[in-house]
mmCIF file of C-alpha atoms and ligand atoms in Angstrom:
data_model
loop_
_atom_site.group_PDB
_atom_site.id
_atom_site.type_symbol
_atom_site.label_atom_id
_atom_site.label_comp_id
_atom_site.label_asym_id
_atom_site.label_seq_id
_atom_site.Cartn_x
_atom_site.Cartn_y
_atom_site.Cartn_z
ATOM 1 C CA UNK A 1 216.707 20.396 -207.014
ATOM 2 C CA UNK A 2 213.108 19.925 -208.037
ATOM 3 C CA UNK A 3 210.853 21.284 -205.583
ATOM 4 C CA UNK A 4 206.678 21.723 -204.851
ATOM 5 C CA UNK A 5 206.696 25.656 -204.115
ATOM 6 C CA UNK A 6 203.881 27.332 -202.638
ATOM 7 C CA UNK A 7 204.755 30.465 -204.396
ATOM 8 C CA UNK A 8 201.523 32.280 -203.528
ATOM 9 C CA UNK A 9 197.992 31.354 -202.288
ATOM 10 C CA UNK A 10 196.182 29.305 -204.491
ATOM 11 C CA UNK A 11 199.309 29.144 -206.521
ATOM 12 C CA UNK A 12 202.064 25.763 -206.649
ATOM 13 C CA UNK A 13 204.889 25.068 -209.042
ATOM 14 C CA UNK A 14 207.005 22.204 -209.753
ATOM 15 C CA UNK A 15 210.507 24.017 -210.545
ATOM 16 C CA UNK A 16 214.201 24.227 -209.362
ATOM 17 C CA UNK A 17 214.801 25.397 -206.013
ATOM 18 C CA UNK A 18 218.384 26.280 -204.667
ATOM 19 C CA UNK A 19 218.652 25.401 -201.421
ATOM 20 C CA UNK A 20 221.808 25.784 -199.446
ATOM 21 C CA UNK A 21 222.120 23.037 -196.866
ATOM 22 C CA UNK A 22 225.476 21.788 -195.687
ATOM 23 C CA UNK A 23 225.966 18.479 -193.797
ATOM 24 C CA UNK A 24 226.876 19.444 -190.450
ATOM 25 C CA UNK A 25 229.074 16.175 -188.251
ATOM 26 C CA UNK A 26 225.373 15.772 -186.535
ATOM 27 C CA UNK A 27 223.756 15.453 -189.767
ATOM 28 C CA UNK A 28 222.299 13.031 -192.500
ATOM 29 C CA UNK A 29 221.211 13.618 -196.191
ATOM 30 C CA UNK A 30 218.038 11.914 -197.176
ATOM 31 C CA UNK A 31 216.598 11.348 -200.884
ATOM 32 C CA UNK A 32 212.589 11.925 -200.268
ATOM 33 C CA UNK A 33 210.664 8.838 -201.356
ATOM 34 C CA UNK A 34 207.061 9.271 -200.095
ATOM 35 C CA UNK A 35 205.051 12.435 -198.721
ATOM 36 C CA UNK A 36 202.080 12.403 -197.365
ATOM 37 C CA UNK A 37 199.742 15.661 -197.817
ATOM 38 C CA UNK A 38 198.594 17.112 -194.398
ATOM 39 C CA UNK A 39 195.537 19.496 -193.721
ATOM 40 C CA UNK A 40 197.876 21.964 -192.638
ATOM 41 C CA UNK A 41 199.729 21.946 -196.557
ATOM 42 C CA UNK A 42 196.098 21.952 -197.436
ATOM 43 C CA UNK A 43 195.501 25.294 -195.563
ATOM 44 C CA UNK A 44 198.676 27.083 -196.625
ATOM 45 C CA UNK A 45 197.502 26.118 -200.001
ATOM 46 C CA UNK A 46 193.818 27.978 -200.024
ATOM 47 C CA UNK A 47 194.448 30.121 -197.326
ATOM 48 C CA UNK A 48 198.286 31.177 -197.495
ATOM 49 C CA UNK A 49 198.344 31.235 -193.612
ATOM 50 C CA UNK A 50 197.589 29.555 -190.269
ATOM 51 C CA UNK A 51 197.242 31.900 -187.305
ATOM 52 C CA UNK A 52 200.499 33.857 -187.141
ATOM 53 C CA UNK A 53 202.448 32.149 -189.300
ATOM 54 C CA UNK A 54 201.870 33.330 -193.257
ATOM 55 C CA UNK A 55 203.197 32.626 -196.357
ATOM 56 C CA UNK A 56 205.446 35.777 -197.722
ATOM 57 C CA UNK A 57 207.827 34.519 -199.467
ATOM 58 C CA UNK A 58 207.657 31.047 -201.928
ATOM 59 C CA UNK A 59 207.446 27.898 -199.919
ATOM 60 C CA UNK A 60 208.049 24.166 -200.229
ATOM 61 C CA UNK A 61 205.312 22.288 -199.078
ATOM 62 C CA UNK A 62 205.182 18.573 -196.935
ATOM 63 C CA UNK A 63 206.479 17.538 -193.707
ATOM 64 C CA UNK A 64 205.424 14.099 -193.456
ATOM 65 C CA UNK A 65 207.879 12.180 -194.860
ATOM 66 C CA UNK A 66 209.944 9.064 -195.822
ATOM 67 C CA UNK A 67 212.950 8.404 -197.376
ATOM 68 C CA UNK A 68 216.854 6.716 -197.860
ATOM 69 C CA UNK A 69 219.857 7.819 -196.347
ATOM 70 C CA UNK A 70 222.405 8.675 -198.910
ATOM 71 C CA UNK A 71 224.936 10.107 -196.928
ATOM 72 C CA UNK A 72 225.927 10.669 -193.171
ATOM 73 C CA UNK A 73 227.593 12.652 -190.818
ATOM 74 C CA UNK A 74 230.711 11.540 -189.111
ATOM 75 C CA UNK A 75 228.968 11.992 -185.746
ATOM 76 C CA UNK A 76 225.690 10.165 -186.572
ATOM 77 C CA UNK A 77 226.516 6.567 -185.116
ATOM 78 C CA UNK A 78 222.509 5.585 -185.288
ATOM 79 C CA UNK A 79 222.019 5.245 -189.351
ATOM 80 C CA UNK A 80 224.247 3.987 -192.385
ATOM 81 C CA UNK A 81 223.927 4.957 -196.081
ATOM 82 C CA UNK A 82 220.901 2.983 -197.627
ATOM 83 C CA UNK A 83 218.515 2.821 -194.588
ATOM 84 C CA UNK A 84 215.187 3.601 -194.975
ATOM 85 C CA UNK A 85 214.564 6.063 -192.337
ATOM 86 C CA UNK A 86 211.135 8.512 -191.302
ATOM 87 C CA UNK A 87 211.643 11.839 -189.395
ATOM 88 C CA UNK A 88 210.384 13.837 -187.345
ATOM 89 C CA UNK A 89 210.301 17.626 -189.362
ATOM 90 C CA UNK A 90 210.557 19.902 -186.549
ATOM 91 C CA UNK A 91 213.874 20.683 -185.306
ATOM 92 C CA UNK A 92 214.022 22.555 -182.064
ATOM 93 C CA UNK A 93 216.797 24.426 -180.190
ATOM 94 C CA UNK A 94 218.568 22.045 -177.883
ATOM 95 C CA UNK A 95 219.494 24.572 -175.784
ATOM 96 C CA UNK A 96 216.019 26.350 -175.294
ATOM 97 C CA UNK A 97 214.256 25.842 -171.568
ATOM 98 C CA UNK A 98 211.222 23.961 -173.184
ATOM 99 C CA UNK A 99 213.641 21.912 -174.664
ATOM 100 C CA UNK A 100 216.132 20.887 -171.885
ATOM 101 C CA UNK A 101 212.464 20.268 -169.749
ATOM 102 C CA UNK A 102 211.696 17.479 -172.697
ATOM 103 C CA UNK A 103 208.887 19.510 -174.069
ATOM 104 C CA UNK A 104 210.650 20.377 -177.507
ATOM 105 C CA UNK A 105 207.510 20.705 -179.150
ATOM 106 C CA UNK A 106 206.764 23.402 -177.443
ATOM 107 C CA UNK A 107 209.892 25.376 -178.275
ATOM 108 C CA UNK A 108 209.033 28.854 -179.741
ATOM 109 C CA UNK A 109 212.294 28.929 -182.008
ATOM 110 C CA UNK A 110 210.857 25.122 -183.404
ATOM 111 C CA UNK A 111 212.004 25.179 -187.429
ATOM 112 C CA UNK A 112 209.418 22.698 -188.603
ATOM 113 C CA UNK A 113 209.029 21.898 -192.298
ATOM 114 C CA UNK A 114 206.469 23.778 -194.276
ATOM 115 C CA UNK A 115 205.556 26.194 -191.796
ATOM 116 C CA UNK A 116 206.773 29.485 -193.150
ATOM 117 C CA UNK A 117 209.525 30.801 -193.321
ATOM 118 C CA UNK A 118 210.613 26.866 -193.153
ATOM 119 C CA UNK A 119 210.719 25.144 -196.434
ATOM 120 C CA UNK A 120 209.121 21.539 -196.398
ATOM 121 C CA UNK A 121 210.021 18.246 -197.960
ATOM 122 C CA UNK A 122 208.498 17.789 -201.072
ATOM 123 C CA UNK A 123 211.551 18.004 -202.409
ATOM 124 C CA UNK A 124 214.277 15.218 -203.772
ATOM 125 C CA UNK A 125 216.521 15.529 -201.061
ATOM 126 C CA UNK A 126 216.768 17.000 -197.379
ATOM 127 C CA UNK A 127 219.253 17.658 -194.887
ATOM 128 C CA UNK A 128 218.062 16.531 -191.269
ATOM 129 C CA UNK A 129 219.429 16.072 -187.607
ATOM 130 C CA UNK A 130 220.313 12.904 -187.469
ATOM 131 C CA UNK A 131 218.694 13.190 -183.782
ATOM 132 C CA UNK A 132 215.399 13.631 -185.245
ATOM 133 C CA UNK A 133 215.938 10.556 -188.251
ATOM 134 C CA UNK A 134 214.473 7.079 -187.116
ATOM 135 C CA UNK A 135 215.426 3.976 -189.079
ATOM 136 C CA UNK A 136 212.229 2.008 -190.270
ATOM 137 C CA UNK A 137 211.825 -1.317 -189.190
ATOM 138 C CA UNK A 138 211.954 -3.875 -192.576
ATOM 139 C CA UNK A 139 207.851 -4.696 -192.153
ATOM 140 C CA UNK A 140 207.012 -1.117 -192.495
ATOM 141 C CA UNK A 141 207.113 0.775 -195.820
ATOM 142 C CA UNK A 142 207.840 4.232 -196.973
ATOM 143 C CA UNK A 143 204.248 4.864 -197.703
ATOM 144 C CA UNK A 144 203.258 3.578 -194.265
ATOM 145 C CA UNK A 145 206.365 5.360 -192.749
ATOM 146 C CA UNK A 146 205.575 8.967 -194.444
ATOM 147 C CA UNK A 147 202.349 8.329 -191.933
ATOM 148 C CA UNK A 148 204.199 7.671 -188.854
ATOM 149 C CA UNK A 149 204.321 11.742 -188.134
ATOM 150 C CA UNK A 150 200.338 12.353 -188.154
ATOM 151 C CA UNK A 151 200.406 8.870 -186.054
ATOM 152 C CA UNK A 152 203.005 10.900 -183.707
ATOM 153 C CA UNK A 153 200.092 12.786 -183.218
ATOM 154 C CA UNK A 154 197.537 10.215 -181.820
ATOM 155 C CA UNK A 155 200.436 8.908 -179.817
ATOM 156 C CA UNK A 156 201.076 11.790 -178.022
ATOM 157 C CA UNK A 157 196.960 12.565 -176.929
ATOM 158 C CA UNK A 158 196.981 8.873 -175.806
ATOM 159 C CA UNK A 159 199.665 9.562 -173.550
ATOM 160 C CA UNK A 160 198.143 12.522 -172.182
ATOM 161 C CA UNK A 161 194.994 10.287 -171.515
ATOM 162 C CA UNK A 162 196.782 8.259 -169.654
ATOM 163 C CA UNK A 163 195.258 5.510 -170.530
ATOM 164 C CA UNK A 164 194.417 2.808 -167.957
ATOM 165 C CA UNK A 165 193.790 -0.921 -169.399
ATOM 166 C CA UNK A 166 190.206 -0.944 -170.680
ATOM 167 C CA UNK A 167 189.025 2.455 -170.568
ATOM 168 C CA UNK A 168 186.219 3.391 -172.761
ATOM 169 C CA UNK A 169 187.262 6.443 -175.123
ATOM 170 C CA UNK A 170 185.194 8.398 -177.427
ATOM 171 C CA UNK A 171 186.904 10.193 -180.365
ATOM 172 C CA UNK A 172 185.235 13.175 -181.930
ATOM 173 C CA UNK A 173 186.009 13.358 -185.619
ATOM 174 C CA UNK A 174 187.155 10.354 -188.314
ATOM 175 C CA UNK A 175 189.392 12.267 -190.216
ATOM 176 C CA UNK A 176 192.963 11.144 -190.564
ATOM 177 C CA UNK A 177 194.342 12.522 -186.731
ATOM 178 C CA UNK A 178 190.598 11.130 -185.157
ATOM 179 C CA UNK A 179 191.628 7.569 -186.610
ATOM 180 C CA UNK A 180 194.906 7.879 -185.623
ATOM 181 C CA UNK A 181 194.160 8.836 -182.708
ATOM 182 C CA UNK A 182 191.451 5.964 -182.353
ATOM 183 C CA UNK A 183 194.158 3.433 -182.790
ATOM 184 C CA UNK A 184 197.080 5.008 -180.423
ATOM 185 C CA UNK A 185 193.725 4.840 -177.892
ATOM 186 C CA UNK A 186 193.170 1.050 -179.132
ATOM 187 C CA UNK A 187 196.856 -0.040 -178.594
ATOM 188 C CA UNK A 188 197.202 1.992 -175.871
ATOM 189 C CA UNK A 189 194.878 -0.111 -173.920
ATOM 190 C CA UNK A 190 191.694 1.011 -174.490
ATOM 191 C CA UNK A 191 188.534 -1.300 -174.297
ATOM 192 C CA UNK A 192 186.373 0.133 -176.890
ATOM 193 C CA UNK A 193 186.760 3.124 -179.009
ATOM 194 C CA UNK A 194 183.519 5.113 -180.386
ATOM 195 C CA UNK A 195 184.111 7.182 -183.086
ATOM 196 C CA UNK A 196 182.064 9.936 -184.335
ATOM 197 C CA UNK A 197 181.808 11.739 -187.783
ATOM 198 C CA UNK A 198 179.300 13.437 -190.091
ATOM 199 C CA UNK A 199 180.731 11.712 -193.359
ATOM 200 C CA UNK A 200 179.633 8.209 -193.654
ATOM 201 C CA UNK A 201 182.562 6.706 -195.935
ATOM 202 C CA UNK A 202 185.068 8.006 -193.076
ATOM 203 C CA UNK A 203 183.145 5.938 -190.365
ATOM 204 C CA UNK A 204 182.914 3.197 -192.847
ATOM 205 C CA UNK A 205 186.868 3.017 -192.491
ATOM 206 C CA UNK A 206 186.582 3.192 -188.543
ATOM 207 C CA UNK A 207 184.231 0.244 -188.439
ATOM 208 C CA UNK A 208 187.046 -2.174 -190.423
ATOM 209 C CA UNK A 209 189.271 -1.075 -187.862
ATOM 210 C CA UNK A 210 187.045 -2.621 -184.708
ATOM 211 C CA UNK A 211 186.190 0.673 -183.886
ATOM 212 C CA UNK A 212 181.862 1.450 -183.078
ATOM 213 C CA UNK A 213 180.791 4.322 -185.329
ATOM 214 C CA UNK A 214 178.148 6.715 -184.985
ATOM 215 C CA UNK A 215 176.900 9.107 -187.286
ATOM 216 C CA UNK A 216 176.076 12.173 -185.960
ATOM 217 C CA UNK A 217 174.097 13.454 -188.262
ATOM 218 C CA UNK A 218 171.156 10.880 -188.017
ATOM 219 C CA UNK A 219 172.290 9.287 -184.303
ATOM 220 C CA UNK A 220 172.505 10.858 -180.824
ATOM 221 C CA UNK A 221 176.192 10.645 -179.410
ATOM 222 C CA UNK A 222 174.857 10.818 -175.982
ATOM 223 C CA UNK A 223 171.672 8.612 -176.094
ATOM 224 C CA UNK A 224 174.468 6.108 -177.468
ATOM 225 C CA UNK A 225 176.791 6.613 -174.974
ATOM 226 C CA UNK A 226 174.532 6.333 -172.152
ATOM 227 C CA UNK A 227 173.309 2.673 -173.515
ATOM 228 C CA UNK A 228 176.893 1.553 -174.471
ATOM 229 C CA UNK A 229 178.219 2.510 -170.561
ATOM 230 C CA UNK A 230 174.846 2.182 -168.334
ATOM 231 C CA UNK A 231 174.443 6.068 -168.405
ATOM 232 C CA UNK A 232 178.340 6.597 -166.660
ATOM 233 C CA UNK A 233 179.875 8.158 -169.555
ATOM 234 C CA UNK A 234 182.906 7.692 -171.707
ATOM 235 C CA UNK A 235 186.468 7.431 -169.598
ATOM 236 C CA UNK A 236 187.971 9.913 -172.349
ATOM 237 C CA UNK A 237 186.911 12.199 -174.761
ATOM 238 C CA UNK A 238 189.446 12.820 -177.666
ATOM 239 C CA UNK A 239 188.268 16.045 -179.224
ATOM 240 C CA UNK A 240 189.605 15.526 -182.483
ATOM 241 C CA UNK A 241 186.768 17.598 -184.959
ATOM 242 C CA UNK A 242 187.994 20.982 -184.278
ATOM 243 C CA UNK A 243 184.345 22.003 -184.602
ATOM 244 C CA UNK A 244 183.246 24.493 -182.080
ATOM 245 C CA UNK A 245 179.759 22.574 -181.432
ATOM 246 C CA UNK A 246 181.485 19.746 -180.630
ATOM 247 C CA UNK A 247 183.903 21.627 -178.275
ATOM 248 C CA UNK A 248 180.959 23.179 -176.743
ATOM 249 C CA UNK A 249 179.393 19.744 -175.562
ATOM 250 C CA UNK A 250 182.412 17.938 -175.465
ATOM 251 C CA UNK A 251 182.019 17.189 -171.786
ATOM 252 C CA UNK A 252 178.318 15.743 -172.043
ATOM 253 C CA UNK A 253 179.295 12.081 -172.875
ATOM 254 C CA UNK A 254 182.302 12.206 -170.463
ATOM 255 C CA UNK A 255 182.059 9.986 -167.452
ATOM 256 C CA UNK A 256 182.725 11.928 -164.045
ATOM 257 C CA UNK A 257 186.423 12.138 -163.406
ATOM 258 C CA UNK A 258 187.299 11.280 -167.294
ATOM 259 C CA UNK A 259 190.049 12.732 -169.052
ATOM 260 C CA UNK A 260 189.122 15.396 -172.313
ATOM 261 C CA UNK A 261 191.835 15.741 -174.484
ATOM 262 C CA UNK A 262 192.160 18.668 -177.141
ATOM 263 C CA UNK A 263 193.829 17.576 -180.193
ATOM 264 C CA UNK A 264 191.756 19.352 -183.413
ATOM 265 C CA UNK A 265 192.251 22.924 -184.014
ATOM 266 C CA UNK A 266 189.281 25.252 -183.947
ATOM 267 C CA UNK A 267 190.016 27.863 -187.025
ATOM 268 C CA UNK A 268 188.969 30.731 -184.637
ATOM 269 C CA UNK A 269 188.421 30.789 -180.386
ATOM 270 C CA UNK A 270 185.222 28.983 -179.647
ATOM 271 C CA UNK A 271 183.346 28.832 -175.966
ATOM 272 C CA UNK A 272 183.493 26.087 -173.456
ATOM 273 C CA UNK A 273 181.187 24.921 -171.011
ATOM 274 C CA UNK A 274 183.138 25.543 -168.079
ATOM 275 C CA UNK A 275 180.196 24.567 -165.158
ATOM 276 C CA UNK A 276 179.570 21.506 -167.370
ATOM 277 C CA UNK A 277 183.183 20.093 -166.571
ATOM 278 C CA UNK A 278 183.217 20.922 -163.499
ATOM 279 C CA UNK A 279 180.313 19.350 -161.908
ATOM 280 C CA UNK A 280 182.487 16.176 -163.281
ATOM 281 C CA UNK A 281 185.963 16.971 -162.269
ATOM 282 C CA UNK A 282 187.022 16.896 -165.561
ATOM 283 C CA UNK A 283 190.659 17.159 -166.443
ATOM 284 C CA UNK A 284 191.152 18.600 -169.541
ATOM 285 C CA UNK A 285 194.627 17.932 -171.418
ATOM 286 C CA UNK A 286 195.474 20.052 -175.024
ATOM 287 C CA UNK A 287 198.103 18.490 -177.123
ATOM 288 C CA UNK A 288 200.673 20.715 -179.959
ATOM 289 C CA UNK A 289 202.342 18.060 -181.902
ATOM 290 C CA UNK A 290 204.313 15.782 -180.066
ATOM 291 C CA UNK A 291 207.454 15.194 -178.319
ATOM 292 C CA UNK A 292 209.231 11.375 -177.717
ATOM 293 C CA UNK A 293 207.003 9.317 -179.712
ATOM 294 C CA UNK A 294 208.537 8.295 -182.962
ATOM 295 C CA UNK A 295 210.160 5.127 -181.621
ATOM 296 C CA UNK A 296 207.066 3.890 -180.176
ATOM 297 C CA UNK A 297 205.020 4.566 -183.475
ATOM 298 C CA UNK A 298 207.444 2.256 -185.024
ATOM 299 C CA UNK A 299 207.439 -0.678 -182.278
ATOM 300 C CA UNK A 300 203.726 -0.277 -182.780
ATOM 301 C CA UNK A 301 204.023 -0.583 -186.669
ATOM 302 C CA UNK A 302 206.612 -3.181 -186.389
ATOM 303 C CA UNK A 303 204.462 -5.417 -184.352
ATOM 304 C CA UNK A 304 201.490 -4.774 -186.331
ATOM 305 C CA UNK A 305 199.647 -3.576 -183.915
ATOM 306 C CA UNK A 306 198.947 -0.525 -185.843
ATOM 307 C CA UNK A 307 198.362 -0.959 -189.385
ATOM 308 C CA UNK A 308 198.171 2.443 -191.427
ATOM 309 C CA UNK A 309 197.897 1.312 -194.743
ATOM 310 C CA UNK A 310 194.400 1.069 -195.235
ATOM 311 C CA UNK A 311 194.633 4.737 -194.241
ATOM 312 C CA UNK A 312 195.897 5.396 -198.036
ATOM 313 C CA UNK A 313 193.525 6.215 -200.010
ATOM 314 C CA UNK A 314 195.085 8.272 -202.697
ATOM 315 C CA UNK A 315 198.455 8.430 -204.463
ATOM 316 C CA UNK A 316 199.976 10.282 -206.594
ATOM 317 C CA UNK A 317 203.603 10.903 -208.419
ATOM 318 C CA UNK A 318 205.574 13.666 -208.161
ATOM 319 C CA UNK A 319 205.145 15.087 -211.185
ATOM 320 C CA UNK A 320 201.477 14.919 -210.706
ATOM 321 C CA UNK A 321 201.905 17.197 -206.878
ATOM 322 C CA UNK A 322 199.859 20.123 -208.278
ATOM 323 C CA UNK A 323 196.674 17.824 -209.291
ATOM 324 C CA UNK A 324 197.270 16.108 -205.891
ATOM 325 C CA UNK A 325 197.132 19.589 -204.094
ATOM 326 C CA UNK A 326 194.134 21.092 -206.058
ATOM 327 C CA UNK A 327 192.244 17.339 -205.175
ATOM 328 C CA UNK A 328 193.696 17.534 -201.458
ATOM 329 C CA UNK A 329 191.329 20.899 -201.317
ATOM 330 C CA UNK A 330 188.575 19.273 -202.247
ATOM 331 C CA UNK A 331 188.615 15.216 -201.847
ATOM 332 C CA UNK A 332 186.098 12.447 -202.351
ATOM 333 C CA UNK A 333 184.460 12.092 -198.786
ATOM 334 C CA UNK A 334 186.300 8.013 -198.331
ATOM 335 C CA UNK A 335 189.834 10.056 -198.863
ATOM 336 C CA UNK A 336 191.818 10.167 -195.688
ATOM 337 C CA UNK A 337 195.125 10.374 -196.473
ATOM 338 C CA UNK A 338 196.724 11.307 -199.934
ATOM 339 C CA UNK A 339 200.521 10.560 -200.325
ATOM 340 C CA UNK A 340 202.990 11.462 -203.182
ATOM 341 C CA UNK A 341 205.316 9.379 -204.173
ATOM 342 C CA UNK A 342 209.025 10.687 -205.055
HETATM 343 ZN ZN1 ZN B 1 200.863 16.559 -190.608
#
C-alpha cells in the first residue's frame, strides 16, 4: 500500500510499503480518510527522535486519524462495514499491571502509531483493535474526527483538574493541545478560561471561542489575573507551553489551594519553584496521553458543545503529504492544525 515513510531525518517518501497485518477475531480493517499532522510527526521529521525513542529504521508517520470500516472481525460486535469510525492509536497490553489498574496509557509495552519502531497511519489502510475503534456520531466529520485524539488530550488534563462548576482556569500556551485543552476546561464546567500565547493570530482564534486572551509579550499575566479574580488567583493552571519560563512561574497566578496541571512537554528538564507552590498548597497533576476519554470527546462533539472545526486551518491531499510536512515545520503563525486528506 501507499505509505508517508519517514525514511530518515529530514527525509519523507510517498512509496509502497508492505505491511503484514492479519485480522485477528478482535479486529477491524479501516481505509484512512483524514490525518491530522501532530507536533510530535513534526519532531520525528526535523529531529528523527523524541527522548528515547529514535527513528532507525523507515517509519510511517500520523496517528491521528479517521476513517471507514471495510471489514470486521467476527468478535467485534460494536462496528459494521461502512461506519465511519476514529481511534485511539495506542494499543496497550491488556494484560500489563498499568493496564488491568485502568491506566493503559501508562503501559511501558504501549505500541502507539508513529512512535518508532511503530509504523503510523498515513497510510490507505490499517488494522486496529476493535477495542480501541469508536464509531463517529453522523454530526461529526472525518476531518473533525481525525481531531478527536489531540482533543483526548485536553480531556484527560480536565479530568485531572477536577473541575468544579465555575472554576476560573488559566491555560498557558494557544497552540493546538492549549485550545483543546481550553475547551475540555470550558465544557468541563469552567467559568472563564484565560488563555495565554506569544503569537497573536493563535489568541485571535481563542477569543472566537469565548475564551479572554492575553498576550504575553506586551501584557502582564499576573497584573491580569489579579484584576480579573480580586488578587485570589486562577483555580487551575493548565501548563500547556512546554516553555521552561513558564514552568518556572507557573504557580504565580494560581489561587491558594488550585490545581496545576502539566500537559506540554519541556524538550529538556527545566527547574520548578518548589517554595512557591508550597506556600499555596498547590497540587500539581502531570498528564501522558490519555486513558477512557474517546467516548466522551464524541458526546461532546455530538452535542456541539465542542466544535473543532475552526481548529483547521490547513489541508492538504495525500499526494501533496511531503509539502504538508516540510510546511508543518515551519507554518504561518494562524496555523493550528494541518490535516491530510486520504
Ligand atoms: Zn497527536
Amino acid at each position: 500500500m501507499k505509505a508517508l515513510v519517514l525514511e530518515k531525518v529530514r527525509q519523507l517518501t510517498l512509496r509502497d510499503i508492505h505491511i503484514e497485518e492479519y485480522l485477528g477475531p478482535d479486529d477491524v480493517r479501516i481505509k484512512i480518510h483524514t490525518v491530522g499532522i501532530c507536533g510530535s510527526d513534526v519532531h520525528y521529521y526535523e529531529h528523527g527522535a523524541i527522548g528515547p525513542f529514535v527513528v532507525r529504521e523507515p517509519m510511517v508517520l500520523g496517528h491521528e486519524a479517521s476513517g471507514t470500516v471495510i471489514e470486521v472481525g467476527e468478535g467485534v460486535k460494536h462496528l459494521k462495514v461502512g461506519d465511519r469510525v476514529c481511534m485511539e492509536p495506542g494499543i496497550p497490553n491488556p494484560n500489563s499491571r498499568p493496564t488491568r489498574l485502568g491506566m493503559y496509557n501508562l503501559d511501558p509495552a504501549v505500541r502507539f502509531w508513529a512512535t518508532p519502531p511503530v509504523h503510523g497511519c498515513l497510510r490507505e489502510t490499517v488494522v486496529h483493535p476493535g477495542m480501541f475503534v469508536f464509531k463517529l456520531p453522523e454530526n461529526v466529520g472525518f476531518d473533525e474526527g481525525a481531531l478527536v485524539e489531540p482533543l483526548a488530550v485536553g480531556l484527560h488534563a480536565a479530568r485531572k483538574a477536577q473541575i468544579k462548576p465555575g472554576d476560573l482556569a488559566l491555560v498557558i500556551g494557544a497552540g493546538m493541545i492549549g485550545l483543546v485543552t481550553a475547551m475540555a476546561a470550558i465544557a468541563g464546567g469552567c467559568g472563564k478560561v484565560i488563555i495565554t500565547d506569544i503569537v497573536q493570530e493563535k489568541l485571535d482564534l481563542a477569543s472566537y471561542f469565548g475564551m479572554m486572551s492575553v498576550n504575553v509579550t506586551r501584557e502582564d499575566l499576573n497584573e491580569i489575573v489579579s484584576k480579573v479574580t480580586n488578587g485570589w488567583g486562577t483555580d487551575i493552571v493548565f501548563e500547556a507551553s512546554g516553555s521552561e519560563d513558564a514552568v518556572l512561574k507557573v504557580f504565580e497566578p494560581l489561587c491558594p489551594g488550585g490545581r496545576v496541571v502539566f500537559i506540554g512537554m519541556p524538550t529538556h528538564p527545566v527547574p520548578m519553584d518548589i517554595v512557591s507552590a508550597q506556600v499555596k498548597e498547590a497540587r500539581i497533576e502531570t498528564i501522558f496521553r490519555y486513558a477512557h476519554v474517546y467516548p466522551r470527546a464524541l458526546l461532546l462533539m455530538e452535542s456541539g458543545r465542542v466544535n473543532l472545526k475552526p481548529l483547521i486551518t490547513d489541508r492538504y491531499r495525500f499526494e501533496e503529504s511531503i509539502e504538508a510536512f516540510e510546511y508543518a515545520a515551519n507554518p504561518r503563525p494562524s496555523s493550528v492544525k494541518i490535516v491530510i486528506e486520504l
